[in-house]
mmCIF file of C-alpha atoms and ligand atoms in Angstrom:
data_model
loop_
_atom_site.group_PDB
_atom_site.id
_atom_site.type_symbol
_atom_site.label_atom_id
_atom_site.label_comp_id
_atom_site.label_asym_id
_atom_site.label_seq_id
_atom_site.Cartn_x
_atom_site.Cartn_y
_atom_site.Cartn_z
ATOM 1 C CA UNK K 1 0.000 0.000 0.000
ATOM 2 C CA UNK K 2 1.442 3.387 -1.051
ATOM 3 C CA UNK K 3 2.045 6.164 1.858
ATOM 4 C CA UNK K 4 -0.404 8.206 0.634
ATOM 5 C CA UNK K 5 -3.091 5.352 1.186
ATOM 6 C CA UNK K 6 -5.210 6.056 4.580
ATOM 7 C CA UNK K 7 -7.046 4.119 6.251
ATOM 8 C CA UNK K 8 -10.596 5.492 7.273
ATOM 9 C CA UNK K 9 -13.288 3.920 9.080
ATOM 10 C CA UNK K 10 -12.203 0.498 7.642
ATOM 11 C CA UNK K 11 -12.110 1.824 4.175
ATOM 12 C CA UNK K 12 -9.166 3.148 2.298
ATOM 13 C CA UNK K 13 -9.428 6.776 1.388
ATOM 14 C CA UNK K 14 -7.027 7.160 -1.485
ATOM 15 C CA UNK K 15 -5.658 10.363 -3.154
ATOM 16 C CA UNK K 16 -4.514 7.069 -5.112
ATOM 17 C CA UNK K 17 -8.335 7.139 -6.503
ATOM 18 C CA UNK K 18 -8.159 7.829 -10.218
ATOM 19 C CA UNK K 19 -10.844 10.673 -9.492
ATOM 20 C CA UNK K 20 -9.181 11.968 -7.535
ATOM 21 C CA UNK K 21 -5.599 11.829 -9.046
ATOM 22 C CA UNK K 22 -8.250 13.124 -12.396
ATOM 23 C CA UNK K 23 -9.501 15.995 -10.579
ATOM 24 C CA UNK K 24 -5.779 17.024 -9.065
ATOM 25 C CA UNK K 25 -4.110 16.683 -12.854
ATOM 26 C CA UNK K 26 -6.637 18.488 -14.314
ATOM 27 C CA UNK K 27 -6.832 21.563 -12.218
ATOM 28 C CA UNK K 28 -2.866 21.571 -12.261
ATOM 29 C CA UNK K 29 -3.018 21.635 -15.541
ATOM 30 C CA UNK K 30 -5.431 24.551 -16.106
ATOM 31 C CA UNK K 31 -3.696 26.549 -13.606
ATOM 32 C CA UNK K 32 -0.673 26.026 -15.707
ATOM 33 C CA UNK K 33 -1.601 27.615 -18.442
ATOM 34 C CA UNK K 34 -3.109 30.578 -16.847
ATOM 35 C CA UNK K 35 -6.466 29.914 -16.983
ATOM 36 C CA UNK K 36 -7.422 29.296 -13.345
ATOM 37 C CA UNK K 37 -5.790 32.339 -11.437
ATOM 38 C CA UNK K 38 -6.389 32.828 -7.666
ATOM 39 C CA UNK K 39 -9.445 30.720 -7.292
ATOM 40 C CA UNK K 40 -10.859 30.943 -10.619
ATOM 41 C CA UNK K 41 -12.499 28.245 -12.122
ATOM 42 C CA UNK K 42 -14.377 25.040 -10.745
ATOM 43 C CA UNK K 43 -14.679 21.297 -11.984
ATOM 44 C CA UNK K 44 -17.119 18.958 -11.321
ATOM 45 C CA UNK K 45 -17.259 15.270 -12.131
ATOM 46 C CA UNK K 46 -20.149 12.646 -11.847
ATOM 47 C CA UNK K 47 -18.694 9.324 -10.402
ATOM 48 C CA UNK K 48 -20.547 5.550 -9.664
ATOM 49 C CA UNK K 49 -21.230 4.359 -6.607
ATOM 50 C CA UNK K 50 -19.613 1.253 -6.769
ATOM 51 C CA UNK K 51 -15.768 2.782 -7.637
ATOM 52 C CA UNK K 52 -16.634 5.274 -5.099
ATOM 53 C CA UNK K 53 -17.495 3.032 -2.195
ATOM 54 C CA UNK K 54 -14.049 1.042 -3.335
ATOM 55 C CA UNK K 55 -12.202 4.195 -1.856
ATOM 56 C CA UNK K 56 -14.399 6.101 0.374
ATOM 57 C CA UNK K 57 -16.808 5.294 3.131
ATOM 58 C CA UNK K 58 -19.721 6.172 1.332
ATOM 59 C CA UNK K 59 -22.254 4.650 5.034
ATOM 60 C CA UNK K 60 -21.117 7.486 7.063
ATOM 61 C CA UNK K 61 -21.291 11.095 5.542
ATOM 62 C CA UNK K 62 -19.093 13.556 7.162
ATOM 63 C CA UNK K 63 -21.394 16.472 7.194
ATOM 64 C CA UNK K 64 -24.397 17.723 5.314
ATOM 65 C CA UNK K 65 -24.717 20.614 3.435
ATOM 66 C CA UNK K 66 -28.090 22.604 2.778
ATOM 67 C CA UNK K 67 -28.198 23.587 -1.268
ATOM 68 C CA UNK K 68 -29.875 26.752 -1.987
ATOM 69 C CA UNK K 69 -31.791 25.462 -5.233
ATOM 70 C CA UNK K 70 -33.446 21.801 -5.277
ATOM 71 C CA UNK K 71 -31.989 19.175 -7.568
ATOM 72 C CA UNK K 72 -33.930 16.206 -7.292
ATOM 73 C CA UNK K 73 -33.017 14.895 -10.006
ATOM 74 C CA UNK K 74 -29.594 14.260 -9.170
ATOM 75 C CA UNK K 75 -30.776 12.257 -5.713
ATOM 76 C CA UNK K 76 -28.385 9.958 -4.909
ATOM 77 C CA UNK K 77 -25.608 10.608 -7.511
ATOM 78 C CA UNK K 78 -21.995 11.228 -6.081
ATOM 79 C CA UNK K 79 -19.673 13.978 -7.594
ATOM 80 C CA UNK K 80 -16.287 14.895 -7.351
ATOM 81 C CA UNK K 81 -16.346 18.816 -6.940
ATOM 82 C CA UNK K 82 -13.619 21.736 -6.728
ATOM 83 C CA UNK K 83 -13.768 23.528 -3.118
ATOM 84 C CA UNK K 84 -15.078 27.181 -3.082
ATOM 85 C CA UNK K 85 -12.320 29.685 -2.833
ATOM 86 C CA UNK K 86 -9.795 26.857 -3.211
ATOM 87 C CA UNK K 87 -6.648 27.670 -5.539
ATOM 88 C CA UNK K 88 -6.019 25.079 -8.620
ATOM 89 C CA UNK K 89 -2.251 25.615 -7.876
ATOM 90 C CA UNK K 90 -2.997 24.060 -4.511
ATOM 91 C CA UNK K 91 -5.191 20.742 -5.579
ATOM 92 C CA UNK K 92 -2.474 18.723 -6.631
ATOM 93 C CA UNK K 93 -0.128 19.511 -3.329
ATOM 94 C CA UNK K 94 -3.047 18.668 -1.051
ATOM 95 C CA UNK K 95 -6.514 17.135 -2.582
ATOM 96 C CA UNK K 96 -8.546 16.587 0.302
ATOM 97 C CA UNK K 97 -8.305 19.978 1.463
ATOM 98 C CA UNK K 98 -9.299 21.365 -2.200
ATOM 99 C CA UNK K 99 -11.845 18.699 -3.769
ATOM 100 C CA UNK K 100 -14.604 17.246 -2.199
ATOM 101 C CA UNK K 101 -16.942 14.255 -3.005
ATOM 102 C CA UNK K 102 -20.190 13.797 -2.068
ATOM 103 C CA UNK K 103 -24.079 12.543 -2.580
ATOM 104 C CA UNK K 104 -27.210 14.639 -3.611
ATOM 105 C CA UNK K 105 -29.320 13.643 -0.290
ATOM 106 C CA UNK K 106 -32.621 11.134 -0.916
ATOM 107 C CA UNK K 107 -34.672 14.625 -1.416
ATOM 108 C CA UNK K 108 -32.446 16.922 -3.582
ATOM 109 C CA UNK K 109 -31.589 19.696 -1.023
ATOM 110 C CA UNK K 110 -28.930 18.862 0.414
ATOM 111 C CA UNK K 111 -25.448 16.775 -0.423
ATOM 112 C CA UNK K 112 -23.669 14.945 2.373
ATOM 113 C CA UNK K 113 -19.828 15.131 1.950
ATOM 114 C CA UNK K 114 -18.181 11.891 2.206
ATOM 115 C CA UNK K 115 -14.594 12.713 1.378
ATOM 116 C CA UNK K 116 -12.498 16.353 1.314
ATOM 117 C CA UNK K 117 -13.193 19.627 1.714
ATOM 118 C CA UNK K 118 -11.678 19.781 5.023
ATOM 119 C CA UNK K 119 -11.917 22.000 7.734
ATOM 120 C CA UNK K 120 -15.542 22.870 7.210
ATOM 121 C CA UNK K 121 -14.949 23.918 3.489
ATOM 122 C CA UNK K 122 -17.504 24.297 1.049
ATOM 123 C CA UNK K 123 -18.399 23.372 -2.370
ATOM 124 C CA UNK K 124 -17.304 25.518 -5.491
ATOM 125 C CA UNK K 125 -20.149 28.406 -5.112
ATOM 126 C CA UNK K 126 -20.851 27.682 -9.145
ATOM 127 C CA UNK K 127 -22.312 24.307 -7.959
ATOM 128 C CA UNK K 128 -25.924 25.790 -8.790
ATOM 129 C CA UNK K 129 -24.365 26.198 -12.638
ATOM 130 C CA UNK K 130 -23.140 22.808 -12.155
ATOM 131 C CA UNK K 131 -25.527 20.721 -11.085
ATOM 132 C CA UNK K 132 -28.356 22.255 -13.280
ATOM 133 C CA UNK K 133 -25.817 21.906 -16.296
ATOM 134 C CA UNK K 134 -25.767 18.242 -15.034
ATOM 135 C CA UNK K 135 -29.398 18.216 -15.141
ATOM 136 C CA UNK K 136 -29.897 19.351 -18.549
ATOM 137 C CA UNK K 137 -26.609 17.505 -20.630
ATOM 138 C CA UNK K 138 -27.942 13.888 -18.868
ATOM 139 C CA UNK K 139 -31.574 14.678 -20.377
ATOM 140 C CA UNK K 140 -29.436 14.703 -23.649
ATOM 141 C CA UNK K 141 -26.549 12.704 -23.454
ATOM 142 C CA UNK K 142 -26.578 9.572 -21.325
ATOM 143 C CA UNK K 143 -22.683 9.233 -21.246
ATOM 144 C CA UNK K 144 -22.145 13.054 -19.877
ATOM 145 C CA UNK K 145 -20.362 12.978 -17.054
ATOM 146 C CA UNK K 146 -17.902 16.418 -16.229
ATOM 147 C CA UNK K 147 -18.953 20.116 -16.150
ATOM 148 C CA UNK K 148 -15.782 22.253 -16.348
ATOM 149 C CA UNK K 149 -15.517 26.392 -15.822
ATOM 150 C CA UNK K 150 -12.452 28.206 -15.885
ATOM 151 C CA UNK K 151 -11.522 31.823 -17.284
ATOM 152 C CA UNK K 152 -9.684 31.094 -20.402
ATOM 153 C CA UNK K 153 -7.662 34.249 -21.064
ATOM 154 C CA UNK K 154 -8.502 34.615 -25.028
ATOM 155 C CA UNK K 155 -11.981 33.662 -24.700
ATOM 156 C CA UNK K 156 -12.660 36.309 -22.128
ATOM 157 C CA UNK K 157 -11.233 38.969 -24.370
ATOM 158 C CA UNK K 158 -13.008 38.231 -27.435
ATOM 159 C CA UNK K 159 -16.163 38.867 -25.413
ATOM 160 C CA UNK K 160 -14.932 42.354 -25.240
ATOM 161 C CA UNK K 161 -14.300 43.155 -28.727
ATOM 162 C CA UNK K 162 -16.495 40.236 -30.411
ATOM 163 C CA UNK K 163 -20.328 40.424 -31.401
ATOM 164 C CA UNK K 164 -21.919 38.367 -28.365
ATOM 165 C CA UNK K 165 -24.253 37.176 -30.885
ATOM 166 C CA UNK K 166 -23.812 33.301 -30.425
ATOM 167 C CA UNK K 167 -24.325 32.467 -34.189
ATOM 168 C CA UNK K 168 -21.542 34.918 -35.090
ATOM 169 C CA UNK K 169 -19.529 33.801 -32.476
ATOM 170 C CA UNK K 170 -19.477 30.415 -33.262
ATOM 171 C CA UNK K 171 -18.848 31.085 -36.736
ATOM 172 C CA UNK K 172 -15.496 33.280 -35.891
ATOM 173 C CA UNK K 173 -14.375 30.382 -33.922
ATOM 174 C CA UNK K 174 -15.314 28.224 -36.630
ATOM 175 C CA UNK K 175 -13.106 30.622 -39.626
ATOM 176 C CA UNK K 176 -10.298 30.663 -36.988
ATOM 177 C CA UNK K 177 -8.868 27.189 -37.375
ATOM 178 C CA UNK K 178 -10.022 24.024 -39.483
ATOM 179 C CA UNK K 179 -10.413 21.696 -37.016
ATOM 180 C CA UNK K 180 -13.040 24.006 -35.147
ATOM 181 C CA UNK K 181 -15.918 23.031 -37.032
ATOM 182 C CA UNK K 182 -15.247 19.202 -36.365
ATOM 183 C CA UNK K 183 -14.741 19.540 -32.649
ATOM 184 C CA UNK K 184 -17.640 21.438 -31.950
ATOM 185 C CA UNK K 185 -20.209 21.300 -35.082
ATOM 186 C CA UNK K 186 -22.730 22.383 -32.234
ATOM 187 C CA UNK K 187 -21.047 25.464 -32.000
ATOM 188 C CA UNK K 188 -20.877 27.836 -28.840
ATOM 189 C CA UNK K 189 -23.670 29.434 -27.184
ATOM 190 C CA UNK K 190 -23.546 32.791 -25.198
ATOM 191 C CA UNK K 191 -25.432 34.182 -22.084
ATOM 192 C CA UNK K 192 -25.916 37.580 -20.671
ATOM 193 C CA UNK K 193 -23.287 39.048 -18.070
ATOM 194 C CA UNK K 194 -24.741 37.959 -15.171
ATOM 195 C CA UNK K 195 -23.979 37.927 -11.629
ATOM 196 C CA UNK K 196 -21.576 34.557 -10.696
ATOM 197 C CA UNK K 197 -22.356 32.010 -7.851
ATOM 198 C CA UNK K 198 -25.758 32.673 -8.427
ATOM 199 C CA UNK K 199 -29.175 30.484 -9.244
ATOM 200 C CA UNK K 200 -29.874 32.716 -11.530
ATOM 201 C CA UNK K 201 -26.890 32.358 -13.779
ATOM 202 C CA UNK K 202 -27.305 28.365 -12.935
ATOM 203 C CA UNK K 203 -30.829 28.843 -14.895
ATOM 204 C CA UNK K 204 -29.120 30.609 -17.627
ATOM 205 C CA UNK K 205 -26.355 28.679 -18.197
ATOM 206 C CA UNK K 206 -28.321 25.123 -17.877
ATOM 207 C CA UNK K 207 -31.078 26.342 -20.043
ATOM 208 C CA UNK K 208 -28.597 26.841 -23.210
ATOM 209 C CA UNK K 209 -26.888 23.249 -22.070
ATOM 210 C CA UNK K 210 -30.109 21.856 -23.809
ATOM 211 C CA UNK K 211 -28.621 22.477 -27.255
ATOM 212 C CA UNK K 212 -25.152 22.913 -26.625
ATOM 213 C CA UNK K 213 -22.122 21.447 -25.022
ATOM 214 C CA UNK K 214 -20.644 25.242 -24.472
ATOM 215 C CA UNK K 215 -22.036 28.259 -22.802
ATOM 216 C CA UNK K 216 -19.655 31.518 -22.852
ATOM 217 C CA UNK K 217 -19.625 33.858 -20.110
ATOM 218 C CA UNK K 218 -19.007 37.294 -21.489
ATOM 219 C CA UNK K 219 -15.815 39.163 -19.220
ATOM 220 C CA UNK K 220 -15.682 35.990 -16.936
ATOM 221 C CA UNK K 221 -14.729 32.748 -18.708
ATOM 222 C CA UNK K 222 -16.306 29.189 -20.141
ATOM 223 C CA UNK K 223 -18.613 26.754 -18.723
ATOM 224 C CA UNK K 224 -17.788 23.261 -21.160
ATOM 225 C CA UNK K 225 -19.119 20.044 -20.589
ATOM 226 C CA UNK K 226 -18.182 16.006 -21.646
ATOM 227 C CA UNK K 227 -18.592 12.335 -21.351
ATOM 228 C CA UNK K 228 -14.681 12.022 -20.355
ATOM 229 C CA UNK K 229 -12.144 14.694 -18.933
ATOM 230 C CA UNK K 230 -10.274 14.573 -22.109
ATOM 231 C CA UNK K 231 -13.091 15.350 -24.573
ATOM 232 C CA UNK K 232 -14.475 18.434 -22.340
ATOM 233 C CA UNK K 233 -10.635 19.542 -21.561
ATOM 234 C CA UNK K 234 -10.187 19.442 -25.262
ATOM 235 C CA UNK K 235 -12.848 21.231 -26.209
ATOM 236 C CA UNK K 236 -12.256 24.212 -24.170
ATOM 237 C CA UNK K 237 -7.936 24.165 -25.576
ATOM 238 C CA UNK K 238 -10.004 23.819 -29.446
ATOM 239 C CA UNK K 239 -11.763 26.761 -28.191
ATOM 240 C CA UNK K 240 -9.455 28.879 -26.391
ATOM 241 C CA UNK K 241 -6.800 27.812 -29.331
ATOM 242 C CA UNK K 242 -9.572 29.967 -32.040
ATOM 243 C CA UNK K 243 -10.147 32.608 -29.694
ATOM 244 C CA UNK K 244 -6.269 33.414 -29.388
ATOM 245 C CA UNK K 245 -5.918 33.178 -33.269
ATOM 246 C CA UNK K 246 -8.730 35.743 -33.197
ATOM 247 C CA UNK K 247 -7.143 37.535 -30.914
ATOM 248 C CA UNK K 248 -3.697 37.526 -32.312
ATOM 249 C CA UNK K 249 -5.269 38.906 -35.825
ATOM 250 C CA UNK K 250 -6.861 41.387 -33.627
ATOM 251 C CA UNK K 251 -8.538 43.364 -36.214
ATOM 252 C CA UNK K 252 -5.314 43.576 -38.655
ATOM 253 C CA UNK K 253 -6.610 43.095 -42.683
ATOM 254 C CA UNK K 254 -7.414 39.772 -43.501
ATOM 255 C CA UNK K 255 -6.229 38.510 -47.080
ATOM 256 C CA UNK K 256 -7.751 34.825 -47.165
ATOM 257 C CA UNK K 257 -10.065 33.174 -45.212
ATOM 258 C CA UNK K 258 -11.516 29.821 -44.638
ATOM 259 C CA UNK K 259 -14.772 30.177 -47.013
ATOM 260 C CA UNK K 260 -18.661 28.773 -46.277
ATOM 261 C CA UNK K 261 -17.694 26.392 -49.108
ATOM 262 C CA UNK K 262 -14.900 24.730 -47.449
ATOM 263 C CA UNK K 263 -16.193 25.043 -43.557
ATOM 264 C CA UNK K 264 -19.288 22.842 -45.449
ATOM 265 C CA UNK K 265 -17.198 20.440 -47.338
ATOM 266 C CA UNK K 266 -15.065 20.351 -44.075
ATOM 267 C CA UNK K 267 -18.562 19.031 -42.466
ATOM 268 C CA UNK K 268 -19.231 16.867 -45.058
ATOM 269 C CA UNK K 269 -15.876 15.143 -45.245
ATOM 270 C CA UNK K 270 -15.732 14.732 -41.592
ATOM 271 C CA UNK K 271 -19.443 13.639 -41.613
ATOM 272 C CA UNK K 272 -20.413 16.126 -38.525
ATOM 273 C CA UNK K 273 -23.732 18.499 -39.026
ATOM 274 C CA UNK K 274 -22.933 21.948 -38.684
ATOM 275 C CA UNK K 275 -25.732 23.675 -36.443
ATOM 276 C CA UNK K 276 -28.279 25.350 -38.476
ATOM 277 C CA UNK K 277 -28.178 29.098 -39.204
ATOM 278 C CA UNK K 278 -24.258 29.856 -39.424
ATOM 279 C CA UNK K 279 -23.394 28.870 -43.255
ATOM 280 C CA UNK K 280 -24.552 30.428 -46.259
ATOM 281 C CA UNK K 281 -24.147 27.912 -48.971
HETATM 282 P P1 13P D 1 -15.256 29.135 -6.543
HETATM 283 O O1 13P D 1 -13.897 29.322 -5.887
HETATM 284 O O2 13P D 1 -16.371 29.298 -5.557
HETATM 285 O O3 13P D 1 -15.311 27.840 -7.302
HETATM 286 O O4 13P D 1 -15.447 30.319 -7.585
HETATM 287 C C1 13P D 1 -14.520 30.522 -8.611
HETATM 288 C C2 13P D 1 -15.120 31.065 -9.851
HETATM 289 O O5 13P D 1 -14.540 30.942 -10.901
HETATM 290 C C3 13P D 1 -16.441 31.742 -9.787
HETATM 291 O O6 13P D 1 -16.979 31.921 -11.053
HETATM 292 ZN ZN1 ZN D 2 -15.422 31.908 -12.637
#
């Protein structure tokens, strides 16, 4: 048994559990590259039961938390989650002090934490974004599984300089780099600035994760969401990879462009359905 393996209750509580170890790499990795400063960003991940209860005592919740929206449909799912305030820089030197998992109680209204977020810490205060976005992507996608926010640093500044029009933003993305339009053929979809940590901006952001995988948050950053960690993480680097380009042409002439003609032959030859409304062929 490794040294980081402790015992608890009679069941081992592992930073060795590959959600956790997930959850740790992850948020090290977005820090890395700028995207998660201070305490920016959150991650949430839905997890089974049964490799849950493998590493965690899963009979005797820690604590239980009161949630300030209902989410009964998530009763009795378990979720990794990022700690609110917590600093991605940290997560990797000390997981159970930064991530937490726990259960949506029988009724929806509370979760009970089973694991982390020591010293009475909460979780991330986008959990009403999250667990609504959960809500809506399982309605549509059986295999969802992750909801991901962080403040990519190009994505944030096109919102200052580009349309916030969610068709035309998609389609910039789209012009910016060829293999935009096969990653996401669903495109991008844009809210409202809106007040963070809030229900509100939970309903707003959930009710565009009915048609899309992506919801932009002008001036504050990207809420993305996937089956695995890899497809959502490489969504939002597809993303934040266009947005730089975009950035980096920042306004300068533009001599040749990727045309409607080739973005649609680009679908066609990749077999992926562009969303409706963006080409003109
Ligand atoms: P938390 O530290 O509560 O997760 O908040 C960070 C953030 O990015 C808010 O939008
Ligand atoms: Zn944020």
């Amino acid at each position: 048994m490794s040294a980081s393996v402790i015992e608890s209750k009679g069941y081992i509580a592992s930073v060795e559990a590959p959600f956790i170890r997930e959850m740790s790499e992850i948020t090290h990795h977005m820090w890395s590259l700028g995207w998660d400063e201070l305490n920016g960003g959150n991650v949430s991940c839905l997890l089974d039961e049964e490799e849950v209860a493998r590493y965690i005592n899963i009979r005797e919740p820690q604590r239980t938390i009161k949630l300030t929206f209902p989410v009964q449909e998530l009763a009795g799912k378990y979720f990794i989650v990022t700690g609110s305030g917590k600093y991605f820089r940290n997560v990797i030197k000390d997981p159970e002090a930064n991530l937490g998992v726990l259960r949506v109680s029988g009724s929806g209204e509370s979760v009970e934490v089973l694991w982390g977020l020591r010293s009475g810490a909460v979780p991330t205060s986008e959990l009403p974004s999250h667990f609504m976005s959960h809500i809506e992507r399982l309605k549509v996608d059986p295999s969802h599984r992750i909801v991901l926010h962080t403040h990519a640093t190009n994505v944030i500044a096109m919102t200052f300089t580009h349309d916030l029009d969610e068709l035309k933003f998609t389609k910039t993305l789209w012009e910016m780099c060829t293999e935009c339009l096969v990653v996401f053929p669903d495109g991008v979809s844009v809210i409202p600035w809106m007040v963070p940590g809030s229900s509100e901006i939970g309903r707003a952001t959930a009710d565009k994760m009915k048609d899309y995988r992506v919801v932009i948050w002008p001036q504050h950053g990207i809420f993305v969401t996937g089956a695995t960690m890899d497809a959502t993480f490489g969504l939002v680097e597809t993303i934040e990879k266009a947005a730089m380009v975009y950035n980096l042409i920042g306004g300068r002439e533009i001599k040749q462009k990727i045309t409607d003609r080739q973005l649609a032959d680009l679908a066609a030859a990749f077999r992926v359905t562009p969303k409706a409304g963006i080409l003109e062929v």
